[in-house]
């Protein structure tokens, strides 16, 4: 079958940054479903993996987010059968989704939202899982607690995670949602996702919060640039507040957080499948909840642009957009 990935650590401007190769159609493991892929989206982790050498020098198929139909199921699979339309973000323990077929553990899979097209649904899995875990597990918010009078600052509101986190926080909690963006088009996007306020992350965030009359917040989601904003985050967080981050700030001194008794959390949605945790099936259940909320009209797709068919050229363009830092929402490719 046709698949796309890389053979070595590369930069995007190198001729073999992404390559097409032919690999066997996967056989399902006992708890796997094999999905015929119809649409995929590109995430920052795809570009990060491309810059790292594949393990054992073997070709690595890239990609996580996917929508498709179950083509085969392992002997222990009970939740799905051939023909089911599903969406998921997969794991590093299997080949990626940039292929005609993919095997994925059924515990990480849910039926795709009925109200969305394949392209619209493919924008959601990885970012929705990240946002959900960050908000309800790392920061400890309660789903549906609408009388919460606190505020959350989302640094990087126009990206994939920021787009769905804004919606979840606005629709499923009582938080005042403050997103950051710096261009007119990203400010407008954050507003369309449901942000109560949008401030400029090119200015000191604590000063921007004072400008809108909310000098301190209880929660901060550091989605990008967390390191450079560390001092402003400390100033902006109320005592006993919390920071949850997903980016890679390098060295990150948390001592300044001590005086206010602030907590610092990492969110890494790959931890469950990577370590095969006993509660790994939580991710499938989260996606099922997200699908229900979408079909109920409470959440919407974060699709911003369609990138055409799943081809080498279009994947390179999607990687380039991701690396530019100018992407908004999600870019989705569909069809072979």
Coordinates of C-alpha atoms in Angstrom, one line a residue, residues 48 153-157 180 201-203 205 220-233 243-252 266:
X48 CA 9.1 17.2 15.1
X153 CA -5.5 32.4 29.8
X154 CA -4.8 30.4 26.6
X155 CA -1.4 31.3 25.1
X156 CA -1.6 30.5 21.4
X157 CA -5.3 30.6 21.0
X180 CA -3.8 35.3 22.8
X201 CA 1.1 37.7 23.0
X202 CA 3.7 40.0 21.4
X203 CA 3.2 42.3 24.4
X205 CA 0.9 39.3 29.0
X220 CA -2.9 29.4 32.2
X221 CA -2.6 27.0 29.3
X222 CA 0.9 27.3 27.8
X223 CA 0.5 26.0 24.2
X224 CA 3.5 27.8 22.7
X225 CA 6.1 30.3 23.8
X226 CA 5.7 29.3 27.5
X227 CA 9.3 29.8 28.3
X228 CA 9.5 33.3 26.9
X229 CA 6.3 34.3 28.8
X230 CA 7.3 32.6 32.1
X231 CA 7.8 35.8 34.2
X232 CA 4.5 37.3 32.9
X233 CA 2.7 34.0 33.7
X243 CA -0.1 26.4 34.7
X244 CA -0.4 23.5 32.3
X245 CA 1.8 23.5 29.2
X246 CA 2.3 21.3 26.1
X247 CA 5.3 23.0 24.3
X248 CA 9.0 22.5 24.7
X249 CA 10.5 25.5 26.5
X250 CA 13.9 23.9 27.1
X251 CA 15.1 25.0 30.5
X252 CA 12.2 26.1 32.6
X266 CA 2.8 18.9 31.8

